[in-house]
XYZ file of N, CA and C in Angstrom:
690
model
N 0.837 -1.193 0.000
C 0.000 0.000 0.000
C 0.879 1.253 0.000
N 0.356 2.249 -0.662
C 1.083 3.509 -0.708
C 0.764 4.330 0.523
N 1.790 4.810 1.140
C 1.602 5.610 2.334
C 1.333 7.073 1.998
N 0.990 7.860 3.032
C 0.736 9.288 2.816
C 1.931 10.014 2.230
N 3.147 9.588 2.594
C 4.323 10.254 2.071
C 4.467 10.087 0.576
N 4.136 8.871 0.081
C 4.235 8.633 -1.363
C 3.210 9.450 -2.135
N 1.999 9.580 -1.591
C 0.970 10.394 -2.248
C 1.409 11.863 -2.322
N 1.979 12.370 -1.231
C 2.438 13.753 -1.219
C 3.559 13.977 -2.223
N 4.476 12.989 -2.303
C 5.583 13.111 -3.263
C 5.067 13.117 -4.691
N 4.080 12.253 -4.953
C 3.512 12.189 -6.297
C 2.827 13.506 -6.658
N 2.071 14.075 -5.722
C 1.395 15.343 -6.000
C 2.405 16.459 -6.259
N 3.485 16.471 -5.483
C 4.518 17.482 -5.706
C 5.168 17.324 -7.080
N 5.398 16.067 -7.476
C 6.006 15.824 -8.788
C 5.089 16.286 -9.911
N 3.796 15.991 -9.775
C 2.837 16.418 -10.804
C 2.767 17.936 -10.872
N 2.734 18.579 -9.695
C 2.682 20.035 -9.666
C 3.928 20.647 -10.304
N 5.092 20.035 -10.041
C 6.334 20.545 -10.619
C 6.311 20.418 -12.140
N 5.799 19.289 -12.650
C 5.720 19.094 -14.105
C 4.777 20.115 -14.725
N 3.631 20.338 -14.075
C 2.663 21.313 -14.596
C 3.275 22.705 -14.640
N 3.966 23.101 -13.575
C 4.599 24.407 -13.533
C 5.670 24.538 -14.618
N 6.421 23.459 -14.824
C 7.457 23.485 -15.850
C 6.841 23.660 -17.239
N 5.753 22.931 -17.503
C 5.084 23.036 -18.807
C 4.547 24.449 -19.014
N 3.931 25.007 -17.972
C 3.398 26.370 -18.071
C 4.520 27.368 -18.329
N 5.648 27.202 -17.620
C 6.773 28.112 -17.809
C 7.334 28.025 -19.226
N 7.445 26.795 -19.747
C 7.977 26.608 -21.100
C 7.044 27.242 -22.124
N 5.734 27.005 -21.968
C 4.767 27.574 -22.908
C 4.766 29.108 -22.829
N 4.861 29.631 -21.610
C 4.893 31.081 -21.454
C 6.118 31.695 -22.098
N 7.266 31.070 -21.914
C 8.486 31.594 -22.523
C 8.426 31.469 -24.040
N 7.858 30.352 -24.525
C 7.738 30.173 -25.970
C 6.856 31.264 -26.569
N 5.766 31.618 -25.868
C 4.878 32.663 -26.380
C 5.577 34.017 -26.360
N 6.325 34.295 -25.310
C 6.978 35.607 -25.174
C 8.268 35.709 -25.972
N 8.766 34.617 -26.510
C 10.087 34.619 -27.141
C 10.228 35.631 -28.274
N 9.244 35.844 -29.174
C 9.474 36.840 -30.226
C 9.570 38.263 -29.682
N 8.810 38.559 -28.612
C 8.916 39.882 -28.002
C 10.314 40.086 -27.404
N 10.841 39.043 -26.792
C 12.176 39.126 -26.203
C 13.230 39.305 -27.293
N 13.110 38.527 -28.367
C 14.062 38.630 -29.475
C 13.987 40.005 -30.121
N 12.772 40.525 -30.315
C 12.613 41.843 -30.927
C 13.295 42.911 -30.082
N 13.130 42.849 -28.771
C 13.768 43.828 -27.893
C 15.291 43.726 -27.972
N 15.812 42.508 -27.941
C 17.262 42.321 -28.027
C 17.795 42.806 -29.367
N 17.060 42.493 -30.443
C 17.509 42.874 -31.776
C 17.536 44.387 -31.934
N 16.506 45.066 -31.474
C 16.468 46.525 -31.625
C 17.568 47.194 -30.793
N 17.754 46.722 -29.561
C 18.810 47.297 -28.738
C 20.174 47.101 -29.386
N 20.405 45.914 -29.931
C 21.689 45.627 -30.564
C 21.873 46.452 -31.831
N 20.804 46.609 -32.614
C 20.905 47.388 -33.850
C 21.190 48.850 -33.544
N 20.503 49.415 -32.544
C 20.729 50.816 -32.177
C 22.142 51.027 -31.639
N 22.684 49.997 -30.972
C 24.033 50.093 -30.407
C 25.107 49.667 -31.392
N 24.716 49.317 -32.612
C 25.634 48.823 -33.635
C 26.412 47.600 -33.153
N 25.723 46.725 -32.432
C 26.309 45.456 -32.000
C 26.067 44.451 -33.125
N 26.965 44.482 -34.123
C 26.758 43.688 -35.334
C 26.684 42.197 -35.042
N 27.458 41.711 -34.087
C 27.467 40.277 -33.796
C 26.094 39.810 -33.313
N 25.477 40.587 -32.407
C 24.153 40.211 -31.916
C 23.113 40.371 -33.003
N 23.194 41.446 -33.798
C 22.242 41.643 -34.889
C 22.303 40.477 -35.859
N 23.502 40.071 -36.224
C 23.654 38.971 -37.180
C 23.029 37.675 -36.662
N 23.006 37.508 -35.337
C 22.432 36.289 -34.763
C 20.918 36.262 -34.896
N 20.298 37.431 -35.072
C 18.839 37.512 -35.106
C 18.291 37.948 -36.463
N 19.110 37.923 -37.509
C 18.659 38.312 -38.846
C 19.013 37.224 -39.843
N 18.032 36.824 -40.641
C 18.258 35.893 -41.744
C 18.510 36.750 -42.980
N 19.768 37.104 -43.222
C 20.086 38.050 -44.283
C 19.703 37.552 -45.688
N 19.949 36.286 -46.042
C 19.519 35.853 -47.381
C 18.014 36.024 -47.598
N 17.197 35.641 -46.605
C 15.748 35.803 -46.738
C 15.363 37.276 -46.749
N 16.038 38.097 -45.940
C 15.730 39.518 -45.904
C 16.072 40.183 -47.230
N 17.158 39.793 -47.842
C 17.539 40.360 -49.139
C 16.493 40.043 -50.197
N 16.033 38.792 -50.229
C 15.002 38.403 -51.204
C 13.741 39.225 -50.990
N 13.341 39.378 -49.731
C 12.135 40.145 -49.426
C 12.299 41.614 -49.799
N 13.442 42.211 -49.459
C 13.680 43.613 -49.797
C 13.628 43.837 -51.308
N 14.253 42.962 -52.056
C 14.264 43.117 -53.514
C 12.849 43.047 -54.074
N 12.071 42.083 -53.604
C 10.704 41.933 -54.089
C 9.839 43.129 -53.693
N 9.949 43.552 -52.439
C 9.097 44.627 -51.941
C 9.439 45.967 -52.588
N 10.724 46.275 -52.750
C 11.112 47.545 -53.363
C 10.739 47.557 -54.840
N 10.884 46.429 -55.522
C 10.466 46.343 -56.927
C 8.974 46.618 -57.067
N 8.160 45.990 -56.207
C 6.713 46.216 -56.257
C 6.376 47.667 -55.920
N 7.110 48.255 -54.972
C 6.890 49.652 -54.603
C 7.134 50.573 -55.794
N 8.218 50.341 -56.518
C 8.540 51.170 -57.670
C 7.549 50.955 -58.811
N 7.103 49.736 -59.005
C 6.130 49.469 -60.062
C 4.811 50.180 -59.771
N 4.400 50.186 -58.516
C 3.179 50.905 -58.161
C 3.362 52.406 -58.393
N 4.560 52.910 -58.087
C 4.831 54.333 -58.279
C 4.795 54.694 -59.759
N 5.359 53.851 -60.605
C 5.359 54.101 -62.042
C 3.939 54.063 -62.583
N 3.145 53.085 -62.146
C 1.754 52.992 -62.605
C 0.961 54.224 -62.198
N 1.220 54.749 -60.992
C 0.467 55.909 -60.513
C 0.880 57.192 -61.210
N 2.100 57.234 -61.761
C 2.621 58.482 -62.317
C 2.773 58.460 -63.835
N 2.412 57.364 -64.468
C 2.673 57.268 -65.903
C 1.844 58.253 -66.720
N 0.733 58.744 -66.163
C -0.074 59.744 -66.856
C 0.154 61.146 -66.289
N 1.126 61.272 -65.411
C 1.399 62.571 -64.799
C 2.745 63.109 -65.202
N 3.588 63.340 -64.212
C 4.892 63.950 -64.451
C 5.852 62.927 -65.057
N 6.318 63.128 -66.283
C 7.238 62.135 -66.882
C 8.572 62.063 -66.159
N 9.003 63.173 -65.554
C 10.270 63.147 -64.839
C 10.187 62.263 -63.595
N 8.998 62.212 -62.975
C 8.816 61.329 -61.832
C 8.918 59.875 -62.259
N 8.387 59.573 -63.435
C 8.490 58.207 -63.960
C 9.944 57.849 -64.227
N 10.681 58.798 -64.815
C 12.106 58.546 -65.081
C 12.850 58.294 -63.772
N 12.526 59.081 -62.755
C 13.156 58.882 -61.455
C 12.861 57.512 -60.884
N 11.614 57.061 -61.041
C 11.244 55.737 -60.541
C 11.974 54.648 -61.311
N 12.142 54.844 -62.618
C 12.846 53.845 -63.429
C 14.322 53.800 -63.044
N 14.897 54.968 -62.754
C 16.286 54.983 -62.297
C 16.399 54.247 -60.967
N 15.412 54.477 -60.093
C 15.405 53.771 -58.816
C 15.339 52.272 -59.009
N 14.561 51.815 -60.001
C 14.455 50.379 -60.259
C 15.806 49.803 -60.675
N 16.588 50.597 -61.395
C 17.903 50.124 -61.820
C 18.891 50.051 -60.657
N 18.568 50.732 -59.570
C 19.478 50.766 -58.422
C 18.970 49.937 -57.253
N 18.091 48.988 -57.530
C 17.540 48.160 -56.454
C 18.640 47.350 -55.778
N 19.575 46.829 -56.566
C 20.642 46.011 -55.991
C 21.427 46.741 -54.919
N 21.971 47.943 -55.212
C 22.687 48.685 -54.169
C 21.805 49.036 -52.971
N 20.533 49.327 -53.205
C 19.638 49.648 -52.096
C 19.487 48.439 -51.180
N 19.277 47.273 -51.785
C 19.151 46.047 -50.987
C 20.434 45.783 -50.223
N 21.583 45.974 -50.879
C 22.866 45.781 -50.200
C 22.999 46.708 -48.993
N 22.480 47.930 -49.126
C 22.607 48.899 -48.041
C 21.700 48.568 -46.864
N 20.515 48.032 -47.149
C 19.560 47.762 -46.077
C 19.722 46.375 -45.460
N 20.372 45.461 -46.141
C 20.613 44.134 -45.563
C 21.903 44.174 -44.749
N 21.963 45.095 -43.808
C 23.116 45.338 -42.949
C 22.603 45.709 -41.563
N 23.472 45.702 -40.547
C 23.029 46.188 -39.226
C 22.483 47.609 -39.262
N 23.088 48.501 -40.078
C 22.562 49.859 -40.203
C 21.154 49.842 -40.789
N 20.952 49.018 -41.805
C 19.633 48.923 -42.421
C 18.612 48.341 -41.469
N 19.013 47.331 -40.698
C 18.105 46.740 -39.716
C 17.705 47.781 -38.671
N 18.671 48.589 -38.223
C 18.365 49.642 -37.249
C 17.353 50.624 -37.821
N 17.513 50.997 -39.088
C 16.568 51.926 -39.711
C 15.179 51.305 -39.820
N 15.110 50.052 -40.235
C 13.818 49.374 -40.379
C 13.097 49.292 -39.047
N 13.829 48.994 -37.977
C 13.208 48.828 -36.662
C 12.916 50.158 -35.985
N 13.309 51.279 -36.600
C 13.042 52.597 -36.030
C 12.126 53.431 -36.916
N 11.354 52.780 -37.774
C 10.370 53.499 -38.568
C 10.906 54.173 -39.805
N 12.051 53.713 -40.334
C 12.648 54.324 -41.524
C 12.959 53.255 -42.565
N 11.927 52.721 -43.219
C 12.154 51.666 -44.205
C 12.645 52.246 -45.524
N 13.090 51.408 -46.452
C 13.474 51.926 -47.771
C 12.264 52.481 -48.504
N 12.485 53.584 -49.229
C 11.414 54.235 -49.996
C 11.591 54.079 -51.494
N 12.656 53.406 -51.903
C 12.869 53.192 -53.328
C 13.365 54.419 -54.059
N 14.105 55.309 -53.374
C 14.641 56.514 -54.004
C 16.033 56.230 -54.568
N 16.381 56.856 -55.703
C 17.722 56.637 -56.275
C 18.822 56.988 -55.279
N 19.787 56.101 -55.139
C 20.907 56.326 -54.241
C 20.563 56.266 -52.773
N 19.415 55.708 -52.442
C 18.969 55.691 -51.045
C 19.847 54.790 -50.183
N 20.121 55.264 -48.980
C 20.847 54.495 -47.982
C 20.136 54.647 -46.642
N 20.331 53.711 -45.716
C 19.680 53.840 -44.412
C 20.127 55.097 -43.697
N 19.195 55.891 -43.158
C 19.610 57.061 -42.384
C 20.280 56.623 -41.099
N 21.278 57.369 -40.626
C 21.960 56.984 -39.385
C 21.003 57.058 -38.204
N 21.089 56.079 -37.322
C 20.227 55.998 -36.149
C 21.099 56.038 -34.913
N 20.751 56.917 -33.968
C 21.517 57.038 -32.738
C 21.160 55.964 -31.741
N 21.867 55.895 -30.620
C 21.610 54.881 -29.596
C 20.195 54.924 -29.038
N 19.564 56.109 -29.061
C 18.199 56.219 -28.528
C 17.151 55.874 -29.557
N 17.567 55.552 -30.786
C 16.612 55.200 -31.814
C 16.262 56.328 -32.753
N 16.687 57.576 -32.466
C 16.398 58.706 -33.344
C 17.500 58.892 -34.358
N 17.194 59.661 -35.400
C 18.206 59.924 -36.402
C 19.263 60.839 -35.819
N 20.512 60.633 -36.273
C 21.611 61.457 -35.794
C 21.831 62.607 -36.754
N 22.648 63.547 -36.343
C 22.931 64.698 -37.201
C 23.127 65.928 -36.340
N 23.714 66.918 -36.938
C 23.967 68.140 -36.198
C 22.687 68.845 -35.831
N 22.628 69.407 -34.666
C 21.476 70.153 -34.215
C 21.772 71.643 -34.356
N 20.761 72.406 -34.796
C 20.955 73.840 -34.961
C 21.141 74.493 -33.605
N 22.062 75.395 -33.546
C 22.326 76.097 -32.306
C 21.806 77.521 -32.419
N 21.256 78.034 -31.336
C 20.749 79.394 -31.348
C 21.894 80.391 -31.405
N 21.622 81.564 -31.980
C 22.646 82.594 -32.087
C 22.694 83.383 -30.793
N 23.882 83.550 -30.243
C 24.011 84.273 -28.991
C 23.688 85.737 -29.198
N 23.089 86.357 -28.205
C 22.744 87.778 -28.292
C 24.013 88.631 -28.210
N 24.084 89.640 -29.080
C 25.256 90.510 -29.102
C 24.916 91.920 -28.649
N 23.736 92.114 -28.030
C 23.344 93.448 -27.577
C 24.281 93.881 -26.461
N 24.720 95.149 -26.454
C 25.644 95.622 -25.411
C 24.947 95.668 -24.076
N 25.685 95.446 -23.020
C 25.139 95.512 -21.680
C 24.992 96.954 -21.253
N 24.267 97.163 -20.137
C 24.035 98.522 -19.662
C 25.344 99.199 -19.288
N 26.313 98.422 -18.765
C 27.579 99.012 -18.334
C 28.424 99.481 -19.491
N 28.198 98.911 -20.706
C 29.012 99.286 -21.850
C 28.331 100.303 -22.735
N 27.107 100.783 -22.358
C 26.397 101.756 -23.186
C 27.135 103.077 -23.154
N 27.176 103.819 -24.273
C 27.905 105.090 -24.309
C 27.238 106.130 -23.419
N 28.068 106.991 -22.766
C 27.548 108.041 -21.903
C 27.270 109.292 -22.709
N 26.533 110.220 -22.153
C 26.233 111.458 -22.851
C 24.751 111.696 -22.891
N 24.354 112.849 -23.383
C 22.932 113.175 -23.425
C 22.184 112.277 -24.383
N 20.934 111.967 -24.036
C 20.161 111.096 -24.917
C 19.834 111.793 -26.220
N 19.769 111.025 -27.273
C 19.418 111.554 -28.592
C 18.060 111.033 -28.982
N 17.366 111.814 -29.813
C 16.028 111.418 -30.271
C 16.161 110.434 -31.417
N 15.452 109.319 -31.335
C 15.513 108.292 -32.370
C 14.110 108.034 -32.903
N 14.048 107.702 -34.171
C 12.760 107.379 -34.782
C 12.310 106.010 -34.304
N 11.070 105.891 -33.799
C 10.599 104.573 -33.338
C 10.610 103.562 -34.473
N 10.977 102.364 -34.150
C 10.995 101.281 -35.138
C 9.952 100.246 -34.782
N 9.474 99.534 -35.819
C 8.459 98.499 -35.601
C 9.076 97.345 -34.822
N 8.297 96.748 -33.941
C 8.834 95.613 -33.179
C 9.240 94.470 -34.094
N 10.298 93.790 -33.686
C 10.809 92.676 -34.503
C 9.808 91.538 -34.528
N 9.751 90.871 -35.671
C 8.866 89.719 -35.804
C 9.399 88.579 -34.951
N 8.553 87.985 -34.130
C 9.037 86.873 -33.282
C 9.628 85.759 -34.129
N 10.758 85.257 -33.692
C 11.425 84.169 -34.384
C 11.024 82.837 -33.774
N 10.944 81.823 -34.630
C 10.658 80.484 -34.133
C 11.861 79.957 -33.383
N 11.702 79.506 -32.165
C 12.852 78.997 -31.406
C 13.564 77.898 -32.163
N 14.919 77.869 -32.089
C 15.651 76.799 -32.784
C 15.178 75.418 -32.376
N 14.765 75.270 -31.097
C 14.328 73.945 -30.661
C 13.106 73.489 -31.440
N 12.206 74.431 -31.760
C 11.005 74.054 -32.506
C 11.345 73.736 -33.945
N 12.388 74.426 -34.499
C 12.758 74.184 -35.885
C 13.438 72.837 -36.056
N 14.117 72.370 -35.063
C 14.899 71.141 -35.190
C 14.315 70.016 -34.346
N 13.017 70.080 -34.061
C 12.401 69.033 -33.253
C 12.544 67.692 -33.954
N 13.035 66.663 -33.279
C 13.218 65.361 -33.926
C 11.880 64.738 -34.276
N 11.834 63.894 -35.302
C 10.577 63.243 -35.666
C 10.091 62.335 -34.546
N 8.781 62.299 -34.415
C 8.203 61.465 -33.383
C 8.392 59.991 -33.739
N 8.640 59.133 -32.749
C 8.786 57.701 -33.044
C 7.484 57.141 -33.590
N 7.571 56.131 -34.432
C 6.350 55.585 -35.021
C 5.523 54.814 -34.006
N 4.240 54.718 -34.285
C 3.378 53.848 -33.497
C 3.615 52.413 -33.971
N 3.745 51.510 -33.038
C 4.013 50.119 -33.397
C 2.991 49.194 -32.758
N 2.658 48.163 -33.493
C 1.839 47.070 -32.968
C 2.536 45.772 -33.339
N 2.473 44.809 -32.472
C 3.172 43.539 -32.706
C 2.279 42.388 -32.294
N 2.392 41.306 -33.028
C 1.608 40.131 -32.688
C 1.872 38.983 -33.645
N 1.375 37.829 -33.269
C 1.542 36.630 -34.092
C 0.673 36.711 -35.351
N 1.211 36.210 -36.444
C 0.443 35.977 -37.658
C 0.693 34.525 -38.070
N 0.147 33.655 -37.275
C 0.422 32.238 -37.435
C 1.394 31.765 -36.377
N 1.557 30.466 -36.286
C 2.393 29.886 -35.237
C 3.861 30.236 -35.397
N 4.307 30.398 -36.642
C 5.736 30.578 -36.906
C 6.085 31.944 -37.483
N 5.164 32.902 -37.396
C 5.422 34.224 -37.960
C 4.945 35.296 -36.991
N 5.793 36.292 -36.774
C 5.513 37.381 -35.835
C 5.722 38.683 -36.585
N 4.746 39.569 -36.542
C 4.756 40.770 -37.373
C 4.744 42.017 -36.500
N 5.631 42.961 -36.810
C 5.685 44.262 -36.136
C 5.305 45.319 -37.167
N 4.206 46.034 -36.921
C 3.707 47.041 -37.857
C 4.048 48.435 -37.352
N 4.519 49.294 -38.264
C 4.942 50.652 -37.931
C 4.069 51.653 -38.687
N 3.673 52.733 -37.993
C 2.911 53.817 -38.614
C 3.197 55.104 -37.851
N 3.561 56.173 -38.587
C 3.932 57.432 -37.933
C 2.724 58.253 -37.506
N 1.613 58.101 -38.171
C 0.429 58.874 -37.808
C -0.792 58.354 -38.534
N -1.956 58.887 -38.152
C -3.197 58.452 -38.779
C -3.153 58.808 -40.265
N -3.425 57.833 -41.091
C -3.414 58.047 -42.530
C -2.061 57.861 -43.176
N -1.002 57.746 -42.384
C 0.330 57.560 -42.939
C 0.494 56.119 -43.407
N 1.381 55.949 -44.379
C 1.637 54.608 -44.899
C 2.251 53.724 -43.823
N 1.777 52.509 -43.762
C 2.314 51.554 -42.802
C 3.265 50.591 -43.495
N 4.115 49.983 -42.718
C 4.929 48.881 -43.220
C 5.171 47.933 -42.056
N 5.726 46.770 -42.345
C 5.888 45.765 -41.299
C 7.235 45.084 -41.425
N 7.796 44.743 -40.264
C 8.971 43.879 -40.176
C 8.484 42.503 -39.720
N 8.975 41.465 -40.345
C 8.452 40.120 -40.115
C 9.554 39.230 -39.556
N 9.286 38.653 -38.391
C 10.189 37.688 -37.779
C 9.601 36.300 -37.972
N 10.466 35.328 -38.252
C 10.021 33.953 -38.426
C 10.754 33.046 -37.450
N 10.036 32.034 -37.011
C 10.582 31.127 -35.994
C 11.818 30.411 -36.516
N 12.804 30.306 -35.644
C 14.047 29.602 -35.957
C 14.351 28.677 -34.787
N 13.668 27.549 -34.728
C 13.750 26.675 -33.570
C 12.570 26.917 -32.646
N 12.620 26.348 -31.449
C 11.487 26.442 -30.530
C 11.363 27.830 -29.924
N 12.489 28.440 -29.518
C 12.441 29.704 -28.807
C 13.091 30.865 -29.560
N 13.752 30.607 -30.668
C 14.489 31.651 -31.370
C 13.724 32.136 -32.597
N 13.925 33.418 -32.914
C 13.284 34.040 -34.065
C 14.321 34.868 -34.816
N 14.072 35.078 -36.115
C 14.966 35.905 -36.922
C 14.158 36.848 -37.804
N 14.660 38.075 -37.925
C 14.080 39.015 -38.890
C 14.352 38.477 -40.287
N 13.266 38.208 -41.035
C 13.421 37.522 -42.316
C 12.790 38.251 -43.479
N 11.929 39.248 -43.230
C 11.220 39.884 -44.342
C 10.665 41.229 -43.896
N 10.298 42.021 -44.898
C 9.581 43.273 -44.662
C 8.369 43.285 -45.591
N 7.376 44.077 -45.211
C 6.182 44.257 -46.032
C 5.989 45.750 -46.190
N 6.243 46.269 -47.398
C 6.143 47.699 -47.669
C 4.824 48.066 -48.333
N 3.886 47.141 -48.338
C 2.622 47.378 -49.028
C 1.629 48.163 -48.212
N 1.887 48.249 -46.806
C 1.038 48.962 -45.884
C -0.049 49.703 -46.524
């Protein structure tokens, strides 16, 4: 006969197995979110080794080539009855798809894609530089220092009559002129058991695009495609 101790041990073993299964399933469900966070942090920090571990570059190149080609074809169809120079520009862009794909299938390109700056199919396009915080880098405009003389340096002597002048037009503060672009709105979720999609949109009515991660084993995922059809 089984004693009380054996029953208690069996219940503990069953409970431990159940907890383990729940933990494994929970981690499996959360794994693409974890990978996405690691990938974006690594891309922003230019940690090429970590980025390379989470990107399927051959698949991403195929997807980029297909998506940019379709983007340019749609642009040509929309403009063929309008500005002929725009059509010529789109055709030139089509001829430069290879270099564009080469530029975006890199850690710099991955950083741009994950920060709301996908390829637009423009001639000579390259990924814009992305800083550690995820924003674009570049020089910031500096305000001009005031050169008005102080009261102590004003000339002495009797006051002279001056013609009144119209008040100066208020200037827009440099900070308002150089305000960085707002980060895109993102939504993420499963699109099937083995595909995880992150959708980016800068504002209502703005064109959307998506970065697509695909399962690579039980818990690992890799950035494998983009969808520019938004």
